mmCIF file of C-alpha atoms in Angstrom:
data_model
loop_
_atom_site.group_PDB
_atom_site.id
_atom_site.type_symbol
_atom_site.label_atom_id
_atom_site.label_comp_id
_atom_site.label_asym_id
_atom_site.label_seq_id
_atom_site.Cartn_x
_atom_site.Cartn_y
_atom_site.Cartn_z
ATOM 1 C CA UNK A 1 43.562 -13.372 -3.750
ATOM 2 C CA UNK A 2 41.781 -13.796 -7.075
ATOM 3 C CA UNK A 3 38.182 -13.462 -7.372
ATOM 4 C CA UNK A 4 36.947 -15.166 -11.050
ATOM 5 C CA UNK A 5 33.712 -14.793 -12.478
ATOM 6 C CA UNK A 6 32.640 -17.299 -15.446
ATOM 7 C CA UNK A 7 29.977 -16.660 -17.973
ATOM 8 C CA UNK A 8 28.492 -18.369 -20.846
ATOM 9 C CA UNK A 9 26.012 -15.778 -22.486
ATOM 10 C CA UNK A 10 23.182 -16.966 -24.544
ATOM 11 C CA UNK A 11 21.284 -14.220 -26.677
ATOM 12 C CA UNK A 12 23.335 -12.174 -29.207
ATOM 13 C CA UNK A 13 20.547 -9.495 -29.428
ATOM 14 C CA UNK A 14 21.438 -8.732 -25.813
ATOM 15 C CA UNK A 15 25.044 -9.398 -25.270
ATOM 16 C CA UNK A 16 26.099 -5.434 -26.746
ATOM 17 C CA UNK A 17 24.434 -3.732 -23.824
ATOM 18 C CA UNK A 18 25.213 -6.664 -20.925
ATOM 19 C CA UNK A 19 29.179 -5.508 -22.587
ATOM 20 C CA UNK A 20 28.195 -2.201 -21.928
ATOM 21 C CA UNK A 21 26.919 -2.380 -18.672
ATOM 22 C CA UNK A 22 30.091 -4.581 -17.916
ATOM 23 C CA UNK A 23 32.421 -2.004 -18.907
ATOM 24 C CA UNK A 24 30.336 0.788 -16.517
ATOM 25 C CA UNK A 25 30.475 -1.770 -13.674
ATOM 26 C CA UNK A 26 34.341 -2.861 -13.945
ATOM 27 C CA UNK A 27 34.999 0.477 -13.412
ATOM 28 C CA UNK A 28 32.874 1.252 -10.215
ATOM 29 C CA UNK A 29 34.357 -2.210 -9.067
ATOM 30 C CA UNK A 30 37.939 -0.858 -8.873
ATOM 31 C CA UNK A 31 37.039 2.093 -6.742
ATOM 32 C CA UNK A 32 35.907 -0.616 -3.774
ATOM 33 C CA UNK A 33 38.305 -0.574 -1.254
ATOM 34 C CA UNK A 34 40.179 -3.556 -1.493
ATOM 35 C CA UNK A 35 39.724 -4.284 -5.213
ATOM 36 C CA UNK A 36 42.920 -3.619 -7.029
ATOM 37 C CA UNK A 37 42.651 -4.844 -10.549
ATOM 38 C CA UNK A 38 39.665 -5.922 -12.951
ATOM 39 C CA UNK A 39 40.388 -7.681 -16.627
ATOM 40 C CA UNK A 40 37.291 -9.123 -18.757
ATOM 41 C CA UNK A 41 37.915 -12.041 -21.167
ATOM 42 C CA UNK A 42 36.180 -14.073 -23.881
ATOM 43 C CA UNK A 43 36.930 -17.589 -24.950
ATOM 44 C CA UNK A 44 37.955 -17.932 -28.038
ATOM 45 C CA UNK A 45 36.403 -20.018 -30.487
ATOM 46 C CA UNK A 46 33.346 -21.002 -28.083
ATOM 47 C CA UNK A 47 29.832 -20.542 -29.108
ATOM 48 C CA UNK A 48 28.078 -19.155 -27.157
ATOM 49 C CA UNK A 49 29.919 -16.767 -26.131
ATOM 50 C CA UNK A 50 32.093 -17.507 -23.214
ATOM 51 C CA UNK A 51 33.856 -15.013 -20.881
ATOM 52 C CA UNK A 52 36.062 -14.832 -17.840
ATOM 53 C CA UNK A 53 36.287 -11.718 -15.546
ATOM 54 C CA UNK A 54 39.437 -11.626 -12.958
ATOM 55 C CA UNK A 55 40.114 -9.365 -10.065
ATOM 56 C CA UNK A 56 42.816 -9.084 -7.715
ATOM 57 C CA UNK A 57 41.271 -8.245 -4.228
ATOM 58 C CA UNK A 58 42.531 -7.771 -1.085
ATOM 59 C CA UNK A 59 40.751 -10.620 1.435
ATOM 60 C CA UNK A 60 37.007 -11.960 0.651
ATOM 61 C CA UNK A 61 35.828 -9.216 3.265
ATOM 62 C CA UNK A 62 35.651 -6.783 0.256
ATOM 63 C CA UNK A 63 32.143 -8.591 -0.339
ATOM 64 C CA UNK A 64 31.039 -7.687 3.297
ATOM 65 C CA UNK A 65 31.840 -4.229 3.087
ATOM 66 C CA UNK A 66 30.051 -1.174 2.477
ATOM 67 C CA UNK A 67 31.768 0.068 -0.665
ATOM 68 C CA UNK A 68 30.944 -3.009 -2.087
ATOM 69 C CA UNK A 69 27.081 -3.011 -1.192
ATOM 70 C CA UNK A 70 27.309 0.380 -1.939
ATOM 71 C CA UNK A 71 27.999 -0.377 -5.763
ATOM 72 C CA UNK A 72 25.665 -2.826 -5.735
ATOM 73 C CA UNK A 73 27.763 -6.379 -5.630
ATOM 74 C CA UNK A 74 27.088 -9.656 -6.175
ATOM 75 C CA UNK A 75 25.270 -10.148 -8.978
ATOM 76 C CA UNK A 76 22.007 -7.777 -8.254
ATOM 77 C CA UNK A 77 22.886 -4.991 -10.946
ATOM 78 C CA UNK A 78 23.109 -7.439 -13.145
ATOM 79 C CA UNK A 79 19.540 -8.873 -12.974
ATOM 80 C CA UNK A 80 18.321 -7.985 -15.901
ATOM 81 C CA UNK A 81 21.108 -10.163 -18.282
ATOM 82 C CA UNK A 82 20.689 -13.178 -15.989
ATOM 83 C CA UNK A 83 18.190 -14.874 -18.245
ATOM 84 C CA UNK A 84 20.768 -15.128 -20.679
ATOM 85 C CA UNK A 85 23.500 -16.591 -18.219
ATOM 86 C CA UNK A 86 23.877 -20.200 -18.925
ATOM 87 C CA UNK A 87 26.376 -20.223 -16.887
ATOM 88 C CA UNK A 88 27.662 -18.043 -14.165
ATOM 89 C CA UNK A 89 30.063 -19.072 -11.174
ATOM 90 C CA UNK A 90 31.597 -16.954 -8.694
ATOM 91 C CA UNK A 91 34.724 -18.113 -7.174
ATOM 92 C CA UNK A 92 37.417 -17.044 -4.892
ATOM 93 C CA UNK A 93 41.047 -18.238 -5.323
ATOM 94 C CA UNK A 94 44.274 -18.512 -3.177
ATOM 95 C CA UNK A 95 48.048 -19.074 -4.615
ATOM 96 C CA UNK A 96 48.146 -15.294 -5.655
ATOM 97 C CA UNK A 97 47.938 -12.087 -4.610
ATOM 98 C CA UNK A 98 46.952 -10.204 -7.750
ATOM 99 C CA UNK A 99 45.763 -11.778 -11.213
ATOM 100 C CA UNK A 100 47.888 -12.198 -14.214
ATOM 101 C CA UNK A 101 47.622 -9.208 -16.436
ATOM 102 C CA UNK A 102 46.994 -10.017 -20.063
ATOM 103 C CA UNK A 103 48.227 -7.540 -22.325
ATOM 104 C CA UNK A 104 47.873 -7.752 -26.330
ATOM 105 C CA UNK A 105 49.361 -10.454 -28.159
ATOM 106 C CA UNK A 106 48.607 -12.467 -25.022
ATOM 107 C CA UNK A 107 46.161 -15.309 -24.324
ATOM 108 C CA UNK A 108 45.289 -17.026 -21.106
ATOM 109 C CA UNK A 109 44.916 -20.916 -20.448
ATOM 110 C CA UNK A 110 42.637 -21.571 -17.932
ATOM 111 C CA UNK A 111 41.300 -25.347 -16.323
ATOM 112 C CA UNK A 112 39.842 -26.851 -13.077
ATOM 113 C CA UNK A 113 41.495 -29.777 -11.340
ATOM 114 C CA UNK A 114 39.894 -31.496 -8.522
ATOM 115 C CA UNK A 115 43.891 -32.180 -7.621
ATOM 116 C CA UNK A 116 46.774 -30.002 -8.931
ATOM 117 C CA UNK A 117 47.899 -30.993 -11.888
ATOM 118 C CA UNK A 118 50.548 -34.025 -12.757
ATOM 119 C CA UNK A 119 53.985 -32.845 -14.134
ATOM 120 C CA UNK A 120 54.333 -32.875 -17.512
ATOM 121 C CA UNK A 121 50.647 -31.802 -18.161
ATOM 122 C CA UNK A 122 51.885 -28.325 -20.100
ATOM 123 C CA UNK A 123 54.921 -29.511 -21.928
ATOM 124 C CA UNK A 124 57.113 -26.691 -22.072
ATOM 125 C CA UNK A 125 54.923 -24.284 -20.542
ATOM 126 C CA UNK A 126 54.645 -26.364 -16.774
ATOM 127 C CA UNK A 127 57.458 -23.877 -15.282
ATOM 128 C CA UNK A 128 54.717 -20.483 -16.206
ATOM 129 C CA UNK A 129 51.753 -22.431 -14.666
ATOM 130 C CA UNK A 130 49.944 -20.748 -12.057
ATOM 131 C CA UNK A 131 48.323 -23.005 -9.738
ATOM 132 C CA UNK A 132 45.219 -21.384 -7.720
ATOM 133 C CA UNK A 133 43.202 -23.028 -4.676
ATOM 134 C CA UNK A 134 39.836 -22.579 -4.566
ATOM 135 C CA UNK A 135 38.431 -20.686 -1.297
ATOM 136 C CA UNK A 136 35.214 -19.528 -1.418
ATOM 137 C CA UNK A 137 31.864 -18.140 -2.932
ATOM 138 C CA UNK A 138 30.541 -21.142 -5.236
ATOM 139 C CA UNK A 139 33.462 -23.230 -5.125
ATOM 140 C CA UNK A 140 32.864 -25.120 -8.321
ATOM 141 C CA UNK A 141 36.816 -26.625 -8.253
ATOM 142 C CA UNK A 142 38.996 -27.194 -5.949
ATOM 143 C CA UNK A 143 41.831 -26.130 -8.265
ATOM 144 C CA UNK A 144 42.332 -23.917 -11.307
ATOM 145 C CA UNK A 145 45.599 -23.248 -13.218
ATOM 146 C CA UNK A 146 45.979 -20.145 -15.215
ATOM 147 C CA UNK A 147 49.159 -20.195 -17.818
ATOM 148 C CA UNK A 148 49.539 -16.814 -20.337
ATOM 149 C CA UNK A 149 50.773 -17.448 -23.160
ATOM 150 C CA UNK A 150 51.534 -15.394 -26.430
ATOM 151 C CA UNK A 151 49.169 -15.640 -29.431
ATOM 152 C CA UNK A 152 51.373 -13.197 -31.582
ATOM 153 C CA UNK A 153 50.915 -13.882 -35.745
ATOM 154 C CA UNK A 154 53.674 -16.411 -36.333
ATOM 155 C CA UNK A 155 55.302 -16.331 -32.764
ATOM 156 C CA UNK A 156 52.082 -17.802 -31.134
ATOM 157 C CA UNK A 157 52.807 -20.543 -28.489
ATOM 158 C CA UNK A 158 51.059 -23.805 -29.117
ATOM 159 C CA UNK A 159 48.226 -24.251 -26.370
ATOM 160 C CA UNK A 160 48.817 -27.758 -24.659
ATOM 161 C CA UNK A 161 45.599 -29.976 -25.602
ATOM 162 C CA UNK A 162 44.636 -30.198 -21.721
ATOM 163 C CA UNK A 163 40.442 -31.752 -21.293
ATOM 164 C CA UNK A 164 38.409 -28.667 -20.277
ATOM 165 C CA UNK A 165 40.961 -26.157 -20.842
ATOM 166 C CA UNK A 166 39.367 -22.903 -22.388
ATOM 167 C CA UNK A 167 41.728 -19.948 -23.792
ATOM 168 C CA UNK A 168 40.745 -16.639 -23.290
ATOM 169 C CA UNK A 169 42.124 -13.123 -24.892
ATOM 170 C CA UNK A 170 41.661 -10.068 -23.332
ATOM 171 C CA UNK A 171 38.191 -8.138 -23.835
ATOM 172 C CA UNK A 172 39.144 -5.679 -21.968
ATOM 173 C CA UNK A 173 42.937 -3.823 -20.512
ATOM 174 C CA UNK A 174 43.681 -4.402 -16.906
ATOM 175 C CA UNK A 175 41.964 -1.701 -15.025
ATOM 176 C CA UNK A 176 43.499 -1.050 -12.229
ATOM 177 C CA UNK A 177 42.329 1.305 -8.530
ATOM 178 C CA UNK A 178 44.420 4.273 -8.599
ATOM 179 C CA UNK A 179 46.464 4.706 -5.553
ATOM 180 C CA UNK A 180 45.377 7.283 -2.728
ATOM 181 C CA UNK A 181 47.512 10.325 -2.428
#
């Protein structure tokens, strides 16, 4: 499962320490039980700033369980950044067990769909589409479709011109939960 969490952040003067605390957190995410990878994103050319955090997790009963509450999830160590959020939606995606990982020179093009999407939507790129079913938490789509792409100087792939689509490059590298020994 994927578990996606979108921002729009409002006030510049705060955003450096909400990226700090972000980094701190995405860390102690990845040691929950069940959590196996965390990547932060941010739009680009959006203002504001929008960003995209993606996790692969296990089942949704990683937010039920006590190394989660123990860390603090759901949104309650964040408090003091939410007056900024202009937008923040949790949601909670089938059609894959762990989340794309992003490296450099990649980009990610994300959209919602109330329906999956017709053929021929991405050109070229239809066959790398990666269609996810929403299942939970705020369920703010019913489908989104994730499709990475390279952004490399001169070698970049041309991003489809799809209504609502946002693309995101990495903020941050794929963390991922070290394996038990």
């Amino acid at each position: 499962m994927i578990y996606m969490v979108d921002h729009v952040y409002t006030d510049p003067a705060t955003e450096p320490a909400w990226h700090e605390w972000y980094a701190g957190y995405l860390r102690k995410l990845i040691s929950v039980p069940g959590i196996h990878t965390a990547q932060r994103f941010k739009a680009v050319g959006c203002t504001p700033s929008r960003y995209l955090a993606m996790y692969s997790i296990e089942s949704e009963a990683v937010y039920t369980s006590e190394g989660y509450k123990n860390i603090g999830g759901g949104g309650s160590q964040s408090a003091r950044f939410h007056p900024a959020y202009q937008l923040w939606t949790r949601n909670l995606f089938d059609g894959a067990s762990r989340a794309p990982a992003v490296r450099d020179g990649q980009r990610v093009l994300a959209f919602d769909r109330e329906q999956r999407g017709a053929r021929g939507e991405l050109g070229p790129l239809e066959s790398r589409v990666l269609w996810l079913r929403a299942v939970g938490l705020h369920m703010t789509t019913k489908f989104r479709a994730l499709v990475v792409i390279d952004a490399g100087a001169g070698e970049a792939e041309p991003a489809p011109s799809i209504a609502g689509s946002c693309i995101y490059e990495p903020f941050t590298p794929v963390l991922e939960r070290r394996k038990q020994a």
